[in-house]
Coordinates of N, CA and C in Angstrom, one line a residue:
M22 N -104.8 77.3 -46.4 CA -105.2 77.4 -45.3 C -104.6 78.6 -44.6
R23 N -105.3 79.3 -43.5 CA -104.4 80.5 -42.8 C -104.2 80.1 -41.4
G24 N -103.0 80.5 -40.9 CA -102.6 80.1 -39.4 C -101.3 80.6 -39.5
L25 N -100.8 80.2 -38.0 CA -99.3 80.5 -37.7 C -98.7 79.1 -37.8
T26 N -97.3 79.1 -38.2 CA -96.5 78.2 -38.1 C -95.8 78.0 -36.8
L27 N -95.5 76.9 -36.4 CA -94.7 76.8 -35.0 C -93.6 77.6 -35.0
P28 N -92.7 77.7 -35.9 CA -91.4 78.7 -35.5 C -92.1 80.1 -35.8
E29 N -93.1 80.6 -36.2 CA -93.5 81.9 -36.2 C -94.2 82.0 -34.7
L30 N -95.1 81.1 -34.0 CA -95.6 81.3 -32.6 C -94.4 81.2 -31.8
V31 N -93.3 80.6 -31.9 CA -92.3 80.5 -31.1 C -91.5 82.0 -31.1
T32 N -91.2 82.4 -32.3 CA -90.6 83.8 -32.4 C -91.5 84.9 -31.8
T33 N -92.8 84.9 -31.9 CA -93.6 85.9 -31.2 C -93.8 85.7 -29.9
L34 N -93.5 84.5 -29.3 CA -93.7 84.1 -27.9 C -92.3 85.0 -27.3
A35 N -91.4 84.7 -28.1 CA -89.8 84.9 -27.6 C -89.8 86.4 -27.4
V36 N -90.3 87.1 -28.6 CA -90.3 88.7 -28.5 C -91.2 89.1 -27.6
L37 N -92.4 88.6 -27.1 CA -93.1 88.9 -26.0 C -92.5 88.8 -24.7
A38 N -92.0 87.7 -24.4 CA -91.1 87.5 -23.2 C -89.9 88.5 -23.1
I39 N -89.2 88.8 -24.1 CA -88.1 89.9 -23.8 C -88.7 91.3 -23.6
A40 N -89.8 91.7 -24.2 CA -90.5 92.9 -23.9 C -90.7 93.0 -22.4
L41 N -91.7 91.7 -22.1 CA -92.2 91.8 -20.7 C -90.9 91.9 -19.6
G42 N -89.8 91.0 -20.1 CA -88.6 91.2 -19.1 C -88.3 92.4 -19.0
L43 N -88.1 93.5 -20.1 CA -87.6 94.7 -20.0 C -88.7 95.6 -19.2
G44 N -89.8 95.5 -19.4 CA -90.9 96.5 -19.2 C -91.5 96.2 -17.7
V45 N -91.4 95.2 -17.0 CA -91.9 94.9 -15.7 C -91.0 95.4 -14.6
P46 N -89.5 95.4 -14.7 CA -88.8 96.1 -13.9 C -88.8 97.6 -13.9
A47 N -89.2 98.0 -15.1 CA -89.4 99.7 -15.2 C -90.8 99.9 -14.6
A48 N -91.8 99.3 -14.8 CA -93.0 99.4 -14.2 C -93.0 99.4 -12.8
R49 N -92.3 98.6 -12.1 CA -92.1 98.4 -10.7 C -91.6 99.7 -10.1
H50 N -90.5 100.2 -10.8 CA -89.8 101.5 -10.5 C -90.8 102.6 -10.4
V51 N -91.7 102.8 -11.6 CA -92.5 103.7 -11.4 C -93.8 103.5 -10.3
M52 N -94.0 102.3 -10.0 CA -95.1 102.1 -9.0 C -94.4 102.6 -7.8
D53 N -93.2 102.1 -7.3 CA -92.6 102.6 -6.2 C -92.4 104.0 -5.9
S54 N -92.2 104.8 -7.0 CA -92.0 106.1 -7.2 C -93.3 106.9 -6.9
V55 N -94.5 106.5 -7.5 CA -95.7 106.8 -7.1 C -96.2 106.6 -5.7
R56 N -96.2 105.5 -5.1 CA -96.3 105.0 -3.9 C -95.5 106.2 -2.9
A57 N -94.4 106.5 -3.1 CA -93.6 107.1 -2.4 C -94.1 108.8 -2.3
T58 N -94.5 109.0 -3.5 CA -94.9 110.5 -3.6 C -96.3 110.7 -3.0
T59 N -97.0 109.8 -3.2 CA -98.4 109.7 -2.6 C -98.3 109.6 -1.0
S60 N -97.6 108.9 -0.5 CA -97.1 108.8 0.9 C -96.9 110.3 1.5
L61 N -95.7 110.8 0.9 CA -95.2 112.2 1.2 C -96.3 113.2 1.2
H62 N -97.2 113.1 0.1 CA -98.1 114.0 0.0 C -99.3 113.9 1.0
Q63 N -99.6 112.5 1.3 CA -100.6 112.2 2.3 C -100.1 113.0 3.7
L64 N -98.8 112.9 3.9 CA -98.3 113.4 5.4 C -98.4 114.7 5.2
T65 N -97.9 115.5 4.3 CA -97.9 116.9 4.3 C -99.2 117.5 4.2
A66 N -100.2 117.0 3.5 CA -101.5 117.5 3.7 C -102.1 117.2 5.0
S67 N -101.9 115.9 5.8 CA -102.3 115.9 7.2 C -101.7 116.9 8.0
L68 N -100.6 117.3 7.9 CA -99.9 118.4 8.6 C -100.5 119.4 8.5
A69 N -100.9 120.0 7.4 CA -101.7 121.3 6.8 C -103.0 121.3 7.3
I70 N -103.6 120.0 7.4 CA -105.2 119.9 7.8 C -105.0 120.1 9.4
A71 N -104.2 119.8 10.2 CA -104.2 119.8 11.4 C -103.6 121.1 11.9
R72 N -102.8 121.8 11.3 CA -102.5 123.2 11.3 C -103.6 124.2 11.2
N73 N -104.3 123.9 10.1 CA -105.6 124.8 9.8 C -106.6 124.6 10.8
A74 N -106.9 123.3 11.6 CA -107.9 122.8 12.5 C -107.4 123.7 13.8
A75 N -106.2 123.8 14.1 CA -105.7 124.5 15.1 C -106.1 125.9 15.2
V76 N -105.9 126.5 14.2 CA -106.1 127.9 14.0 C -107.7 128.0 13.8
T77 N -108.3 127.5 13.1 CA -109.7 127.4 13.0 C -110.6 127.3 14.5
Y78 N -110.2 126.3 15.0 CA -110.8 125.9 16.4 C -110.2 126.8 17.6
R79 N -109.0 127.4 17.3 CA -108.4 128.3 18.5 C -108.0 127.2 19.7
Q80 N -107.6 126.1 19.3 CA -107.1 125.3 20.3 C -106.1 124.3 19.8
P81 N -105.1 123.8 20.7 CA -104.2 122.8 20.0 C -104.8 121.6 19.3
V82 N -104.3 121.2 18.3 CA -104.5 120.1 17.4 C -103.2 119.0 17.4
T83 N -103.3 117.9 17.8 CA -102.2 117.1 17.7 C -102.3 116.0 16.6
L84 N -101.1 115.4 16.3 CA -101.1 114.1 15.1 C -100.3 113.3 15.8
C85 N -100.6 112.1 15.9 CA -99.8 111.0 16.6 C -100.3 109.8 15.7
P86 N -99.3 108.8 15.9 CA -99.4 107.5 15.2 C -100.5 106.6 16.0
S87 N -101.4 106.1 15.2 CA -102.4 105.2 15.6 C -102.7 104.0 14.6
R88 N -103.1 102.9 15.3 CA -103.4 101.8 14.5 C -104.8 101.5 14.4
D89 N -105.8 102.0 15.5 CA -107.2 102.0 15.5 C -107.8 103.0 15.2
G90 N -107.2 104.2 14.9 CA -108.2 105.3 14.8 C -108.5 106.0 15.9
A91 N -108.3 105.7 17.0 CA -109.0 106.2 18.3 C -107.9 106.5 19.3
S92 N -106.8 106.0 19.3 CA -105.8 106.2 20.5 C -104.7 106.2 19.6
C93 N -103.6 106.7 20.4 CA -102.2 107.0 20.2 C -101.3 105.7 20.5
L94 N -100.3 105.5 19.3 CA -99.3 104.7 19.7 C -98.0 105.1 20.5
D95 N -97.2 104.6 21.1 CA -96.1 105.1 21.6 C -95.1 104.7 20.6
G96 N -94.2 105.6 20.6 CA -93.1 105.0 19.4 C -93.1 106.2 18.3
T97 N -92.2 105.9 17.4 CA -91.9 106.9 16.3 C -92.4 106.2 14.9
D98 N -93.1 105.0 15.0 CA -93.4 104.5 13.6 C -94.9 104.8 13.2
W99 N -94.8 105.5 12.0 CA -96.2 106.1 11.7 C -97.0 105.1 10.6
S100 N -96.2 104.1 10.2 CA -96.6 103.4 9.1 C -98.0 102.7 9.0
E101 N -98.5 102.5 10.3 CA -100.0 101.8 10.3 C -100.9 103.0 10.3
G102 N -100.7 104.3 10.1 CA -101.7 105.3 10.0 C -101.5 106.3 11.3
W103 N -102.4 107.4 11.3 CA -102.2 108.3 12.3 C -103.6 109.1 12.4
I104 N -103.7 109.9 13.4 CA -104.8 110.6 13.6 C -104.5 111.9 13.9
A105 N -105.5 113.0 13.4 CA -105.5 114.4 14.1 C -106.7 114.5 15.2
Y106 N -106.3 115.1 16.3 CA -107.3 115.2 17.2 C -107.2 116.5 18.2
R107 N -108.3 117.1 18.5 CA -108.4 118.2 19.3 C -107.7 118.1 20.6
D108 N -106.9 118.9 20.9 CA -106.1 118.5 22.2 C -106.2 119.8 23.2
P109 N -107.1 120.4 23.7 CA -107.0 121.4 24.5 C -106.3 121.2 25.8
L110 N -106.4 120.1 26.3 CA -105.7 119.8 27.7 C -104.2 119.2 27.2
R111 N -103.7 119.3 26.2 CA -102.3 118.8 25.9 C -102.0 117.5 26.4
Q112 N -103.0 116.3 26.0 CA -102.7 115.2 26.3 C -102.1 114.2 25.4
D113 N -101.6 113.1 25.7 CA -100.9 112.3 24.9 C -101.7 111.3 24.1
A114 N -103.2 111.6 24.1 CA -104.3 110.9 23.4 C -105.5 111.5 23.4
P115 N -106.4 111.1 22.4 CA -107.7 112.0 22.4 C -108.5 111.5 23.8
A116 N -109.0 112.7 24.5 CA -109.8 112.3 25.5 C -111.1 111.6 25.3
T117 N -112.0 111.9 24.4 CA -112.9 111.3 23.8 C -113.0 110.9 22.2
A118 N -113.7 110.2 21.7 CA -113.8 109.8 20.2 C -114.2 111.0 19.5
A119 N -114.9 111.8 20.1 CA -115.6 113.0 19.3 C -114.4 114.0 19.1
D120 N -113.3 113.8 20.1 CA -112.1 114.8 19.7 C -111.1 114.4 18.4
V121 N -111.3 113.3 17.9 CA -110.7 112.9 16.7 C -111.3 113.5 15.5
L122 N -110.4 114.3 15.0 CA -110.9 115.1 13.7 C -110.7 114.3 12.5
R123 N -109.6 113.5 12.4 CA -109.4 112.8 11.1 C -108.7 111.6 11.1
R124 N -108.8 110.5 10.4 CA -107.9 109.4 10.7 C -107.2 109.4 9.2
F125 N -106.0 108.9 9.3 CA -105.2 108.9 8.0 C -104.7 107.6 7.7
D126 N -104.8 106.8 6.6 CA -104.5 105.5 6.4 C -103.2 105.1 6.6
P127 N -103.2 103.9 6.6 CA -101.4 103.2 6.8 C -100.8 103.4 5.6
Q128 N -99.6 103.3 5.6 CA -98.7 103.4 4.4 C -98.9 102.0 3.7
H129 N -98.3 101.8 2.4 CA -98.2 100.8 1.9 C -97.4 99.9 2.4
P130 N -97.5 98.5 2.5 CA -96.8 97.4 3.4 C -95.1 97.5 3.0
T131 N -94.9 98.0 1.7 CA -93.5 98.2 1.4 C -92.8 99.2 1.8
L132 N -93.5 100.3 2.4 CA -93.0 101.5 3.1 C -93.0 101.7 4.6
R133 N -92.2 102.5 5.2 CA -92.2 103.0 6.5 C -92.1 104.1 6.7
L134 N -92.8 104.6 7.7 CA -92.7 106.2 7.9 C -92.5 106.3 9.3
T135 N -91.3 107.2 9.8 CA -91.1 107.3 11.1 C -90.7 108.5 11.4
T136 N -90.8 109.1 12.7 CA -90.5 110.6 13.0 C -89.2 110.5 13.9
S137 N -88.9 111.6 14.2 CA -87.5 111.9 15.0 C -87.9 111.3 16.5
T138 N -86.8 110.6 16.8 CA -86.8 110.0 18.3 C -87.6 110.9 19.2
G139 N -87.2 112.2 19.5 CA -87.9 113.1 20.5 C -89.0 113.5 20.3
R140 N -89.8 113.2 18.9 CA -90.9 113.8 18.6 C -92.0 112.7 18.1
P141 N -92.6 112.1 19.1 CA -93.6 111.1 18.6 C -94.9 111.7 18.1
R142 N -95.1 113.0 18.4 CA -96.3 113.6 18.2 C -96.0 115.0 17.5
V143 N -96.8 115.7 16.8 CA -96.9 116.9 16.5 C -97.9 117.7 16.7
R144 N -97.9 118.8 17.8 CA -98.9 119.4 18.3 C -98.7 120.9 17.7
Y145 N -100.0 121.2 17.0 CA -100.0 122.7 16.5 C -100.7 123.6 17.5
L146 N -100.4 124.7 17.7 CA -101.0 125.7 18.8 C -102.0 126.5 17.9
P147 N -102.8 127.0 18.8 CA -103.8 128.0 18.1 C -103.2 129.1 16.9
N148 N -102.0 129.3 17.4 CA -101.5 130.4 16.5 C -100.8 129.8 15.2
G149 N -100.9 128.4 15.0 CA -100.3 127.6 13.8 C -99.1 127.2 13.9
S150 N -98.4 127.6 15.0 CA -96.9 127.0 15.3 C -96.8 125.6 15.8
A151 N -95.8 124.9 15.7 CA -95.6 123.6 16.1 C -94.8 123.5 17.3
A152 N -95.3 123.2 18.6 CA -94.6 123.3 19.7 C -93.6 122.3 19.7
G153 N -92.3 122.9 20.4 CA -91.4 121.8 20.7 C -90.2 121.9 19.8
T154 N -89.3 121.0 19.1 CA -88.5 121.2 18.3 C -88.8 120.8 16.8
N155 N -88.0 120.9 16.1 CA -88.4 120.7 14.5 C -88.7 119.0 14.7
A156 N -89.4 118.7 13.9 CA -89.7 117.4 13.7 C -89.4 116.6 12.3
S157 N -88.8 115.8 12.2 CA -88.4 115.0 11.0 C -89.1 113.8 10.6
F158 N -89.7 113.6 9.6 CA -90.3 112.3 9.2 C -89.4 111.7 8.0
R159 N -89.2 110.4 8.3 CA -88.4 109.7 7.2 C -89.4 108.7 6.4
L160 N -89.4 108.7 5.1 CA -90.4 107.7 4.5 C -89.2 106.7 3.8
C161 N -89.2 105.6 3.9 CA -88.2 104.4 3.7 C -88.9 103.2 3.0
R162 N -88.1 102.6 2.3 CA -88.5 101.3 1.7 C -88.4 100.3 2.9
R163 N -89.1 99.1 3.1 CA -88.6 98.4 4.0 C -87.4 97.8 4.0
S164 N -86.9 97.7 2.8 CA -85.4 97.3 2.4 C -84.3 98.2 3.0
G165 N -84.8 99.3 3.2 CA -83.6 100.3 4.0 C -83.5 101.5 3.1
A166 N -83.8 101.6 1.7 CA -83.4 103.0 1.0 C -84.6 104.1 1.5
L167 N -83.9 105.3 1.7 CA -84.5 106.5 2.1 C -85.3 107.2 0.9
L168 N -86.5 107.4 1.1 CA -87.1 107.9 -0.3 C -87.7 109.3 -0.2
G169 N -87.7 109.9 1.1 CA -88.1 111.2 1.3 C -88.2 111.7 2.9
I170 N -87.9 113.1 3.0 CA -87.9 113.5 4.2 C -89.0 114.8 4.3
V171 N -89.9 115.0 5.4 CA -90.7 116.0 5.7 C -90.2 116.6 6.9
V172 N -89.8 117.8 6.9 CA -89.5 118.5 8.3 C -90.6 119.5 8.6
V173 N -90.9 119.5 10.0 CA -92.0 120.4 10.4 C -91.3 121.3 11.2
A174 N -91.0 122.5 10.8 CA -90.3 123.6 11.7 C -91.2 124.3 12.8
N175 N -90.6 124.9 13.9 CA -91.5 125.5 14.9 C -92.6 126.1 14.6
S176 N -92.3 126.8 13.2 CA -93.3 128.1 12.8 C -94.6 127.0 12.4
G177 N -94.4 125.8 12.2 CA -95.7 125.1 11.7 C -95.6 124.7 10.3
R178 N -94.7 125.3 9.7 CA -94.5 124.9 8.4 C -93.8 123.6 8.0
A179 N -94.5 122.8 6.9 CA -93.9 121.4 6.6 C -93.2 121.5 5.4
R180 N -92.2 121.0 5.2 CA -91.6 121.1 3.8 C -90.8 119.7 3.5
R181 N -90.6 119.5 2.3 CA -90.1 118.3 1.8 C -89.0 118.3 1.4
E182 N -88.0 117.4 1.8 CA -86.7 117.1 1.2 C -86.4 116.0 0.4
R183 N -85.7 116.1 -0.7 CA -85.1 114.8 -1.4 C -83.9 114.3 -0.9
P184 N -83.9 113.0 -0.4 CA -82.7 112.6 -0.1 C -81.7 112.4 -1.1
S185 N -80.3 112.5 -0.8 CA -79.3 112.1 -1.8 C -79.4 110.8 -2.2
A186 N -78.9 110.6 -3.4 CA -79.1 109.3 -4.3 C -78.3 108.3 -3.4
N187 N -78.8 107.2 -3.3 CA -78.6 105.9 -2.7 C -78.5 106.2 -1.1
A188 N -79.3 107.2 -0.6 CA -79.3 107.3 0.8 C -80.0 106.2 1.7
A189 N -79.3 105.9 2.7 CA -79.8 104.7 3.5 C -80.9 105.4 4.6
C190 N -81.7 104.4 5.1 CA -82.5 105.0 6.1 C -82.0 104.6 7.4
S191 N -82.0 105.4 8.3 CA -81.5 105.1 9.6 C -82.6 104.7 10.6

């Protein structure tokens, strides 16, 4: 007769348990890294889209945090998503639903995206520059670890910075 004996089955299960015990934490780290990279890329791409739209339409385009995709939130937390909208009158929210150019999805629930206290919005002018002071976006784990930074200069250019090892999110 062919088959497995009880000691062979127990040994196989023990080897499988050890392999899973070593592999799952490594896979979790890889997934966290992919989520952070994706979120930072989504942010820099949305900044580029808004800048390009401002130049193309020859009118200001603003990015702001939004939960519903139609209005702006007050505050600096962009984790629930954001919108880009035409902003010829330089208002704090889209004047009409037709002014909203694009909605960007919320971040993964384990991540938090915030901007500088003094810059709850990023407004691009028709020449492609970003009005106001530099804006800094910080991507963090909800547990507090800083994963990445995106800085928008007055020229309108967005650049990514890697945080130092074990940097905490403030």
